[in-house]
XYZ file of C-alpha atoms in Angstrom:
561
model
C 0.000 0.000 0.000
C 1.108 3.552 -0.485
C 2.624 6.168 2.310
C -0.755 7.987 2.220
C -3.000 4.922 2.901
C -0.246 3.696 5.437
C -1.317 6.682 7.560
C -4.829 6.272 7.289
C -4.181 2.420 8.580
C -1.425 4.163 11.466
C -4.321 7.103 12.322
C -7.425 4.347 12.549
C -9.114 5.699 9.708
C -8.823 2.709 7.636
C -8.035 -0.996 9.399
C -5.149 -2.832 7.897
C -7.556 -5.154 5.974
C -8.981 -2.354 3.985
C -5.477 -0.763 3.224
C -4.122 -3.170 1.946
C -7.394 -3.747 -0.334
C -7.301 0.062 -1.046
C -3.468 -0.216 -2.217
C -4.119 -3.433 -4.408
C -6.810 -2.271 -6.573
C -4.504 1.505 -6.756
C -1.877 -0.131 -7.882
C -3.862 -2.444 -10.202
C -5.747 0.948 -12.113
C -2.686 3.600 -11.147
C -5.825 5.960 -10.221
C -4.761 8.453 -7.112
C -5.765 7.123 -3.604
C -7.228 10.481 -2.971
C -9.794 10.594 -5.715
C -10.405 6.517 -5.081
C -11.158 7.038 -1.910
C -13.713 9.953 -2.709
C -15.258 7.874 -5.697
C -15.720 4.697 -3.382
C -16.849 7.143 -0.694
C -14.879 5.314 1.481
C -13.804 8.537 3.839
C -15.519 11.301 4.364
C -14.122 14.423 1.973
C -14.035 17.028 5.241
C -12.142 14.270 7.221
C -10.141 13.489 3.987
C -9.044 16.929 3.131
C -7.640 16.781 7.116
C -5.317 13.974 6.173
C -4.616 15.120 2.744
C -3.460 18.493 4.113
C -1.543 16.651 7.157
C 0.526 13.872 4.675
C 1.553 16.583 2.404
C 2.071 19.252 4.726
C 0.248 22.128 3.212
C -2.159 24.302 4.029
C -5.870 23.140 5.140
C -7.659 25.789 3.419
C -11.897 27.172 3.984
C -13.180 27.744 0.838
C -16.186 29.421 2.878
C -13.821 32.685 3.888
C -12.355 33.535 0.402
C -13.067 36.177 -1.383
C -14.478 35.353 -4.509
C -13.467 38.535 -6.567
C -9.802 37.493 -6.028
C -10.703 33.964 -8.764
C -8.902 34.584 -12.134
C -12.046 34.447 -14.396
C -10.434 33.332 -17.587
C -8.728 30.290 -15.607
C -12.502 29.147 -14.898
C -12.186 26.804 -18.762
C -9.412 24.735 -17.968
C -9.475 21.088 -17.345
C -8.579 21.017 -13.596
C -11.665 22.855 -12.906
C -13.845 21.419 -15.651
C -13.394 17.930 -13.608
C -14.073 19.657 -10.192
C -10.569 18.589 -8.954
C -8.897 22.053 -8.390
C -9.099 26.015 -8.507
C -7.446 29.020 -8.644
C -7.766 31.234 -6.141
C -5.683 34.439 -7.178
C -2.643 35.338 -8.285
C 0.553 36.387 -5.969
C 3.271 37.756 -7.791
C 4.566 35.229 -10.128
C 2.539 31.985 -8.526
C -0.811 31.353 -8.074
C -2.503 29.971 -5.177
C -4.235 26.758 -6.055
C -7.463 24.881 -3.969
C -7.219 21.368 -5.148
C -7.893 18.049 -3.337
C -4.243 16.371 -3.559
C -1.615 18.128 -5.115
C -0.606 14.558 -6.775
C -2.418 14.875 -9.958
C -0.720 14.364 -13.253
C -3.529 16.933 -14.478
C -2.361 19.233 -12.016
C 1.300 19.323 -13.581
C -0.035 19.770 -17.208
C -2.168 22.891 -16.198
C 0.906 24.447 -14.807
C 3.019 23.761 -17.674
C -0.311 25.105 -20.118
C -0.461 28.442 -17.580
C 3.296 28.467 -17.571
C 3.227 29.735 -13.811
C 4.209 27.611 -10.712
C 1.326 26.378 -8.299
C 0.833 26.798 -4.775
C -1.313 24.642 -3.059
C -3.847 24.696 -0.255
C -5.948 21.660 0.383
C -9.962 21.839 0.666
C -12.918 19.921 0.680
C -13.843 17.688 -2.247
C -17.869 18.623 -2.045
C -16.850 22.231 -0.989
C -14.728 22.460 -3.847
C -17.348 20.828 -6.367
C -20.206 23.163 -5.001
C -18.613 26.740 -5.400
C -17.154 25.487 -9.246
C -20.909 24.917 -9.972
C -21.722 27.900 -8.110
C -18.995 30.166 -10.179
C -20.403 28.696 -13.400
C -23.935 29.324 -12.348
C -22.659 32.679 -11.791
C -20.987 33.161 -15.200
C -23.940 31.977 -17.231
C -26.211 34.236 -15.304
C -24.329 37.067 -16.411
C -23.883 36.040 -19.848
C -28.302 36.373 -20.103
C -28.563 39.399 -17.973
C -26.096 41.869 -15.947
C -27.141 41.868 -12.800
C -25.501 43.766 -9.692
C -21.766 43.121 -9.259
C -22.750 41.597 -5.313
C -25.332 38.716 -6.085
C -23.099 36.080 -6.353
C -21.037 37.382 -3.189
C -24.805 36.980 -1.523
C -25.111 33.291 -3.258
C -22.054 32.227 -2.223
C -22.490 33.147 1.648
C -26.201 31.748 1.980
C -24.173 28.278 0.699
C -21.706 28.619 2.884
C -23.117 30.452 5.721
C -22.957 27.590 7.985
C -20.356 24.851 5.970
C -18.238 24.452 8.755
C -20.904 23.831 11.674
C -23.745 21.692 9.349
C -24.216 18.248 8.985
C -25.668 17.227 6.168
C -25.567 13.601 5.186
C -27.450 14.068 2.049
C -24.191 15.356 0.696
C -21.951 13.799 -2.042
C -19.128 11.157 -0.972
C -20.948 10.332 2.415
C -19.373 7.032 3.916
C -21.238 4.532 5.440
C -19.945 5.023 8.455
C -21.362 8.691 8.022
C -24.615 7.252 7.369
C -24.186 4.976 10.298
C -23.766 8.617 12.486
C -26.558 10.116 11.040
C -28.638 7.519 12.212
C -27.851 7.140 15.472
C -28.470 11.235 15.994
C -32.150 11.058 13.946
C -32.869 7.980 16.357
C -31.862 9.718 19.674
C -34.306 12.746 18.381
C -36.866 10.591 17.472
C -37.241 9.078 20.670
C -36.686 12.481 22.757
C -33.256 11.260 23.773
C -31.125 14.476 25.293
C -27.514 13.426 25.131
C -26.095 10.651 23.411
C -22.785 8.990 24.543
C -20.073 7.023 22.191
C -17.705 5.481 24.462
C -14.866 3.047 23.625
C -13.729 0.246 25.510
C -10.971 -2.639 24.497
C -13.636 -4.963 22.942
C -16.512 -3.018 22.388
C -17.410 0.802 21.387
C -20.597 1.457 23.149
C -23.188 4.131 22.236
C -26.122 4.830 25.059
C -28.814 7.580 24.708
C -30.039 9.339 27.871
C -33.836 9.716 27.730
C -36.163 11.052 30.572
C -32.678 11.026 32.440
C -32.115 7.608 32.231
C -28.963 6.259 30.622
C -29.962 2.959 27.492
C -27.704 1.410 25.348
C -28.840 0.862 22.157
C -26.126 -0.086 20.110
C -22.775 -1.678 20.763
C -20.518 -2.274 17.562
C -17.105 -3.031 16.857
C -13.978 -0.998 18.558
C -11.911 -0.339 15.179
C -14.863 2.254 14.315
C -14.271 4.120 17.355
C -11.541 6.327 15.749
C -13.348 7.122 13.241
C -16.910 7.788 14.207
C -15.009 10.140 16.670
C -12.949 11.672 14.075
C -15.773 12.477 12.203
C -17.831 14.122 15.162
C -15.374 16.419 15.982
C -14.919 17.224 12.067
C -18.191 18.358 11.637
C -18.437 20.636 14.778
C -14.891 22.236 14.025
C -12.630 20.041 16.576
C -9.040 19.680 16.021
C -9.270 15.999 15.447
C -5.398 15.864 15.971
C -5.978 16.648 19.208
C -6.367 13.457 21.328
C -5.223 14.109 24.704
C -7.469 16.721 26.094
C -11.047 17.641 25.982
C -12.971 19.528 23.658
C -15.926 20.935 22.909
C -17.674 22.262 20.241
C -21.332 22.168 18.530
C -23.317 22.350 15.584
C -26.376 22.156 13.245
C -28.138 19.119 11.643
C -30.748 18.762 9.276
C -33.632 17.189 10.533
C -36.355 17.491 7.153
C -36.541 20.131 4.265
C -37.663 22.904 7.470
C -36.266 21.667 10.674
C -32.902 21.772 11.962
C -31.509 20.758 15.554
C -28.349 22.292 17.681
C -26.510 20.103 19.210
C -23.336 20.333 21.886
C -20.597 17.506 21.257
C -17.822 17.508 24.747
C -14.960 14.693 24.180
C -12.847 13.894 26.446
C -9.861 11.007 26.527
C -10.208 7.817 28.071
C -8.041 4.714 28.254
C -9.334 2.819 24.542
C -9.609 6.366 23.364
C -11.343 9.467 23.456
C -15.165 8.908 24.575
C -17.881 12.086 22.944
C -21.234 13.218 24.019
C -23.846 14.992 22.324
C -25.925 16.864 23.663
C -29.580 17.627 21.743
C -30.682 20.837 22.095
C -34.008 21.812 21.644
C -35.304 24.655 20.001
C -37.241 27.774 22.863
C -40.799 26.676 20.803
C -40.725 23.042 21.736
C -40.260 23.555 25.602
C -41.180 26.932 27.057
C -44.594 25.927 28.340
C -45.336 27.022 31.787
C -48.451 25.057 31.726
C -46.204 21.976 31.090
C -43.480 21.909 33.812
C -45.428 20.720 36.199
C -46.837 23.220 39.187
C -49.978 23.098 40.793
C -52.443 26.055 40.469
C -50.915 28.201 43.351
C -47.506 27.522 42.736
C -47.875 28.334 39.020
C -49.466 31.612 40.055
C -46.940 32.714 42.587
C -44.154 31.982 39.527
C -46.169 34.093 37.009
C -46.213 36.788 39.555
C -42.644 36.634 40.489
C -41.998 36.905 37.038
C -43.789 39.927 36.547
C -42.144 41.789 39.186
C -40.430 44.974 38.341
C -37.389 43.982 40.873
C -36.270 41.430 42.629
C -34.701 37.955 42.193
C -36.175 34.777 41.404
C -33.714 31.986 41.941
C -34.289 28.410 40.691
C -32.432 25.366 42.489
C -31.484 21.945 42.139
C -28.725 19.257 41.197
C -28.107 19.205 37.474
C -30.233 18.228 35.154
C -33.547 19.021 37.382
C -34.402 21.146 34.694
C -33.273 24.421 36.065
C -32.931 26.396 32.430
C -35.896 25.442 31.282
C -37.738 26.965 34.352
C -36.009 30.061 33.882
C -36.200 30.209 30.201
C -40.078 30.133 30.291
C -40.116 32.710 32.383
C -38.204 35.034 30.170
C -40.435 33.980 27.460
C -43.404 35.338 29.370
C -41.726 37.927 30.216
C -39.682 38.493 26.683
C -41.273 41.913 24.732
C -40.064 44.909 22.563
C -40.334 46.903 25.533
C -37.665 45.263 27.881
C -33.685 44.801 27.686
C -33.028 41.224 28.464
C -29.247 39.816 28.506
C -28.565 36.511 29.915
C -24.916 34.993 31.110
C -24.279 31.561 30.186
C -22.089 28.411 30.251
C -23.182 27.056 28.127
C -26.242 28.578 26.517
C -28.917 25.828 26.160
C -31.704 27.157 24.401
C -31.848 29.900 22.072
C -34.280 32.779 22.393
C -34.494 35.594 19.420
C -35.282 38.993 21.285
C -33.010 38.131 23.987
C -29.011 38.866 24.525
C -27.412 35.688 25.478
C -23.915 35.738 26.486
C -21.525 32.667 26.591
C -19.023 32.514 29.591
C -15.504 32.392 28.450
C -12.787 32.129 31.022
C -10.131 32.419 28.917
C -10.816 36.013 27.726
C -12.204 36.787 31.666
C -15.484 36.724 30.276
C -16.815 35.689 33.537
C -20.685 35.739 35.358
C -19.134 38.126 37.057
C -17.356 40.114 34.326
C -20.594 39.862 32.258
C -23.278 41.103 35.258
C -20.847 44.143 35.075
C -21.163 44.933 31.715
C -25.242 44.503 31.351
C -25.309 46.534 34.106
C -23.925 49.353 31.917
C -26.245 48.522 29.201
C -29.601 49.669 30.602
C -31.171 46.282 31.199
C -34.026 45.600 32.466
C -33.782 41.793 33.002
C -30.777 39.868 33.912
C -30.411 36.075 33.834
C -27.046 34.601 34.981
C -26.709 31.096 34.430
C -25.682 30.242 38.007
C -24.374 31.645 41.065
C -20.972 29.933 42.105
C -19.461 32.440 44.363
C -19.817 35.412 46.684
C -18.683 37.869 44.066
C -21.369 37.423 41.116
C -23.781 36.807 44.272
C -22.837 39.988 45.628
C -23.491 41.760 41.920
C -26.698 40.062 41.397
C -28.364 41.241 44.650
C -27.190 44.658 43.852
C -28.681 44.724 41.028
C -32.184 43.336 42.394
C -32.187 45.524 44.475
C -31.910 48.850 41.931
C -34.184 47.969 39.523
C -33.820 44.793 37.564
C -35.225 41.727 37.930
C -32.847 38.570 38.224
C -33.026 35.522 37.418
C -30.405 32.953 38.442
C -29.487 29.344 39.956
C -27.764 28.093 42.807
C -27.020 24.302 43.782
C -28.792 23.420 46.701
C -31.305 20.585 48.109
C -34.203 22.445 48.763
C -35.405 26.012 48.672
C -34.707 26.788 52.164
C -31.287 25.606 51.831
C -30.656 28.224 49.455
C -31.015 30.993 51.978
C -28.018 28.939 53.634
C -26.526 28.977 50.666
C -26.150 33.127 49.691
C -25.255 33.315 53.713
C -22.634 30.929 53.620
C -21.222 32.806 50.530
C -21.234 36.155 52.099
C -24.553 37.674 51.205
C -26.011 39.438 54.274
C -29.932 38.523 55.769
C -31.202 41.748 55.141
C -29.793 41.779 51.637
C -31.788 38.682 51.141
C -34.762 39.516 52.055
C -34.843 43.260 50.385
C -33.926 40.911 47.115
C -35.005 37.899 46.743
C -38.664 37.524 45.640
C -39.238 33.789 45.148
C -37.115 30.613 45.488
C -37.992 27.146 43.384
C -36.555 23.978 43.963
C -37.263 21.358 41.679
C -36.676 17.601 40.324
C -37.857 15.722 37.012
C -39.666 12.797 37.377
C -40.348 10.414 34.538
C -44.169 10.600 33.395
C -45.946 7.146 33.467
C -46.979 5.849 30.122
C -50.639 6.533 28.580
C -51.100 3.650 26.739
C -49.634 0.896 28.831
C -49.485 2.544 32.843
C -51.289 -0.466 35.056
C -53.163 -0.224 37.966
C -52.698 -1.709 41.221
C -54.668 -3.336 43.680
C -55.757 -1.314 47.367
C -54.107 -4.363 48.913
C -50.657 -3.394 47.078
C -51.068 0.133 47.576
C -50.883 -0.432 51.444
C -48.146 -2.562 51.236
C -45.709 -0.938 48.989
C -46.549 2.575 50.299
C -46.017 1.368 54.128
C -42.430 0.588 52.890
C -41.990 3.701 51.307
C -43.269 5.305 55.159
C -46.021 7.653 52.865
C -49.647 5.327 52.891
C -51.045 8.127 55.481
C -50.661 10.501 52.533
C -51.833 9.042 49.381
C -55.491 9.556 49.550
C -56.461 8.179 45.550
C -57.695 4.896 45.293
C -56.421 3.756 42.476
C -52.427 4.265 41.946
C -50.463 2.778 39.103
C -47.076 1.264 38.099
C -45.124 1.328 35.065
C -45.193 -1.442 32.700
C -44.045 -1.468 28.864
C -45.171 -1.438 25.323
C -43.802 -0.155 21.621
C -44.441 2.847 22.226
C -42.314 3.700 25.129
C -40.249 0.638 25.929
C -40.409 0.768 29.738
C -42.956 2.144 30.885
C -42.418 5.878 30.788
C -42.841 8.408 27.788
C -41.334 12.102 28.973
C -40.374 13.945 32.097
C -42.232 16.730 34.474
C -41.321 19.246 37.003
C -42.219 18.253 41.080
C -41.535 21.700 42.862
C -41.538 23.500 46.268
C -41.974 27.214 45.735
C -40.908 29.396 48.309
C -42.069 32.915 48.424
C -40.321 35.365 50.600
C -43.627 36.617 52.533
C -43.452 38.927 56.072
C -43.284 35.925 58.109
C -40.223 34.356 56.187
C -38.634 37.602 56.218
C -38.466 37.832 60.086
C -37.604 34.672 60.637
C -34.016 34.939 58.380
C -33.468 38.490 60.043
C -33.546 36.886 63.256
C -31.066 34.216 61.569
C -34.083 31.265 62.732
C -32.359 27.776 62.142
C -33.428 25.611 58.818
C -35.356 23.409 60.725
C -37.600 25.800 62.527
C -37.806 27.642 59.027
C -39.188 24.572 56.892
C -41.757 23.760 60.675
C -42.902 27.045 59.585
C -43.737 26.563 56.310
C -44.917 23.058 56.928
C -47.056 24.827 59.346
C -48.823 27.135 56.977
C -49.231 24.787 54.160
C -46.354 24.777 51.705
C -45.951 22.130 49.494
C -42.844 20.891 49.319
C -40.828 18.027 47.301
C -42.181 14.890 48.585
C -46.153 16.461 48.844
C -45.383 17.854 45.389
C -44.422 14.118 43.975
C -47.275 12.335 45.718
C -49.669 14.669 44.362
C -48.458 13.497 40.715
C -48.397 9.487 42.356
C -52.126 10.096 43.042
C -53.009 11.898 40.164
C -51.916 8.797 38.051
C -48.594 11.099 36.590
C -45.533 8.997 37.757
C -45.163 6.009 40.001
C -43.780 5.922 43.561
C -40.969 4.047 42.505
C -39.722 6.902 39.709
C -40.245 8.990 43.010
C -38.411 7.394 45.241
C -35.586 7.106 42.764
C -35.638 11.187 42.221
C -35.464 12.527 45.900
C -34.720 9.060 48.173
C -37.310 8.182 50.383
């Protein structure tokens, strides 16, 4: 086989049974491995290009960024272009700069003997390549019919490229199976409302596992030599550096879903010890989620949020462990509260869900863009609602009650167990009681629990009900008769379809005021409440086990009983 297949074989993009198949039949025809591979679609051209660029050492070159007006015109005839395997770019001095796929071609030496000017090279996608020739040709036989403004074809070339590097698209020409293979997996996880999808390698095996309703599943397990590249191709498509295998990375991009629908999604990798493991993380669109109807609150404590939301100061701070479904909270109440008439910036890592109307911010250390660093700045920029992402430390805590307390409204999360715990919580961090209370409007803490099954939910007896709900300690509060279980059928697998919200929703009324500015313990705090009717976790859970919602087992899984 030849030195370029041999590092495809050393890099794990091809095993050593296909190189040496690969080299036989090149040697057999004397066709370049670089166009064989892209006729065979054997690689994939983006991941190709990488590898052409790397073996070579030239230039990896973005078609996407060049300025068109720079492209020698008359040079548009010639047979290197014709057959879609190379372009000129511009002229520099007494070379010209030359996109082609592999610099190897014999047609490739003829041109620059016909030209009678030396070639520089710079590698670049096959279908990238093929796309803007037809595009420049479309062009040129536009103008031939009709002059038309000098810019149109600057404005046809960006919508085509507008988001090349960051769009998967597995419709596209020289698509490997093992691209196909990829796209699958993703349309499945979406399909079934998976969030985050997880490749993982291991020395016999490379696993792939959706989570959905928070629950970890394999589906698939298939053979470790595709690990490599799978990978490799992930972190192609959302603009990795898929040399880099020794520390993490992340990234994201776009995928088409059908003709009108396209999905974000977040891809983290990270090394293990058979190789680097990725997750994906689905993201869905504002329109699809923000429903405060559908996260789950009872009548009052879906009143007291609307209101809290509507205030013209103040905080409103969501808690819970990850994935409790913290964002989402907060993002529906900026979409109640999301208008012409108000300022709105948000400060995120990372930002989850998009929201036109709003200015979302992305946390990045590196450049000190911090919580911190950002509250700072909005609060230069006449806002009128802030959402920070989280609160991690005394400083952007400190900020963020300042600021509810001139004349914004907050929004924010902290990490805590319960709602009263997060009064703890902005003490322990240095945030005074009387600051608290002359801030803080409302405090949520919430879990997901996963929603029973319509179609296949079963019912269980009185006599089971008193048993399993005397070991759970809770039979003196489950007033329905009839409770049900999870069981399974096509439609859901196992016996739960979808996820929704249990709450406790503290509001920061007189008598919880006096009690944290005479610095009253936790426990005498939550007697209080418990005294005057709050619903809390547990109440909040049972009240979805006896409306027929979720099962007490789900429950008990969720918050421990």
């Amino acid at each position: 086989m030849d030195d370029f297949i041999q590092l495809l074989v050393k890099e794990g993009i091809l095993t050593e049974e296909e190189g040496l198949r690969i080299g036989e039949h090149i040697i057999h025809t004397s066709i370049s491995s670089v166009l064989y591979l892209l006729d065979e679609k054997i690689i994939e051209s983006r991941l190709l290009a990488h590898y052409v660029a790397k073996y070579y050492h030239l230039p990896l070159y973005n078609l996407a960024e060049h300025d068109l007006s720079l492209i020698p015109k008359e040079m548009l005839h010639i047979p290197v272009v014709q057959k879609k395997i190379a372009l000129p770019l511009m002229k520099e001095k007494d070379k010209l700069i030359v996109a082609t796929i592999t610099p190897d071609l014999v047609e490739l030496s003829e041109a620059e003997k016909l030209l009678g000017i030396s070639f520089e090279y710079r590698i670049v996608d096959a279908v990238a390549l093929a796309e803007i020739i037809e595009a420049l040709k479309a062009s040129e036989e536009h103008l031939v019919k009709k002059k038309s403004d000098p810019d149109s074809f600057l404005r046809k070339k960006r919508s085509l490229f507008d988001e090349e590097n960051n769009y998967f698209d597995s419709n596209s020409h020289f698509v490997t199976e093992n691209t196909r293979f990829l796209d699958s997996v993703i349309r499945n996880a979406v399909s079934h409302r998976a969030s985050d999808i997880h490749f993982e390698p291991y020395e016999k095996k490379f696993r792939i596992r959706y989570r959905k309703d928070g629950v970890l599943q394999e589906i698939s397990s298939v053979s470790p030599t595709l690990a490599s590249t799978l990978i490799a191709r992930l972190k192609v498509i959302a603009n990795l550096n898929i040399s880099e295998h020794r520390v993490p990375q992340d990234g994201r991009f776009k995928m088409k879903i059908d003709k009108d629908k396209s999905i974000d999604i977040r891809i983290s990798t990270c090394p293990t010890l058979h190789g680097e493991k990725a997750v994906l993380r689905i993201l869905e669109s504002s329109e699809n989620v923000l429903n405060v109807d559908l996260l789950g609150f009872d009548e009052a404590q879906k009143n007291a949020f609307i209101r809290a939301a509507h205030s013209s100061q103040g905080m409103i701070l969501v808690t819970g462990p990850t994935g409790s479904g913290k964002t989402v909270t907060l993002y529906t109440a900026l979409s109640i509260l999301n208008s012409i008439e108000k300022n709105i910036s948000t400060i995120e890592d990372p930002i989850e869900i998009y929201m036109d109307g709003i200015n979302q911010v992305q946390v990045n250390a590196k450049t000190g863009l911090t919580f911190s660093a950002a509250l700072r700045a909005f609060l230069r920029q006449d806002p009128d609602i802030i959402m920070v992402g989280e609160i991690r430390d005394g400083e952007t805590a400190e900020i963020a009650v300042k600021a509810a307390q001139t004349g914004h409204l907050v929004l924010s999360t902290l990490h805590t167990n319960s709602a009263v715990l997060a009064i703890q919580r902005l003490i322990n961090i240095g945030i005074q009681p009387f600051d608290i209370v002359s801030s803080v409007i409302i405090i949520i803490a919430q879990r997901l629990v996963r929603k029973l099954c319509v179609y296949c939910k079963q019912a269980i007896s009185e006599k089971e009900i008193k048993k399993k709900y005397r070991l759970y300690g809770c039979y003196d509060q489950i007033q329905a008769k009839t409770l049900y279980k999870a069981s399974s059928c096509s439609y859901c697998n196992n016996g739960y379809s979808g996820r929704i919200g249990i709450f406790e929703v503290l509001s920061i009324t007189d008598v919880v005021t006096e009690m944290i500015l005479s610095k009253a313990s936790i426990a005498s705090i939550v007697a209080k409440l418990k005294q005057e009717g709050m619903m809390f976790l547990l109440d909040s859970g049972l009240d979805k086990v006896t409306r027929g919602e979720t099962s007490l087992e789900e429950l008990s899984r969720v918050i421990n009983l």
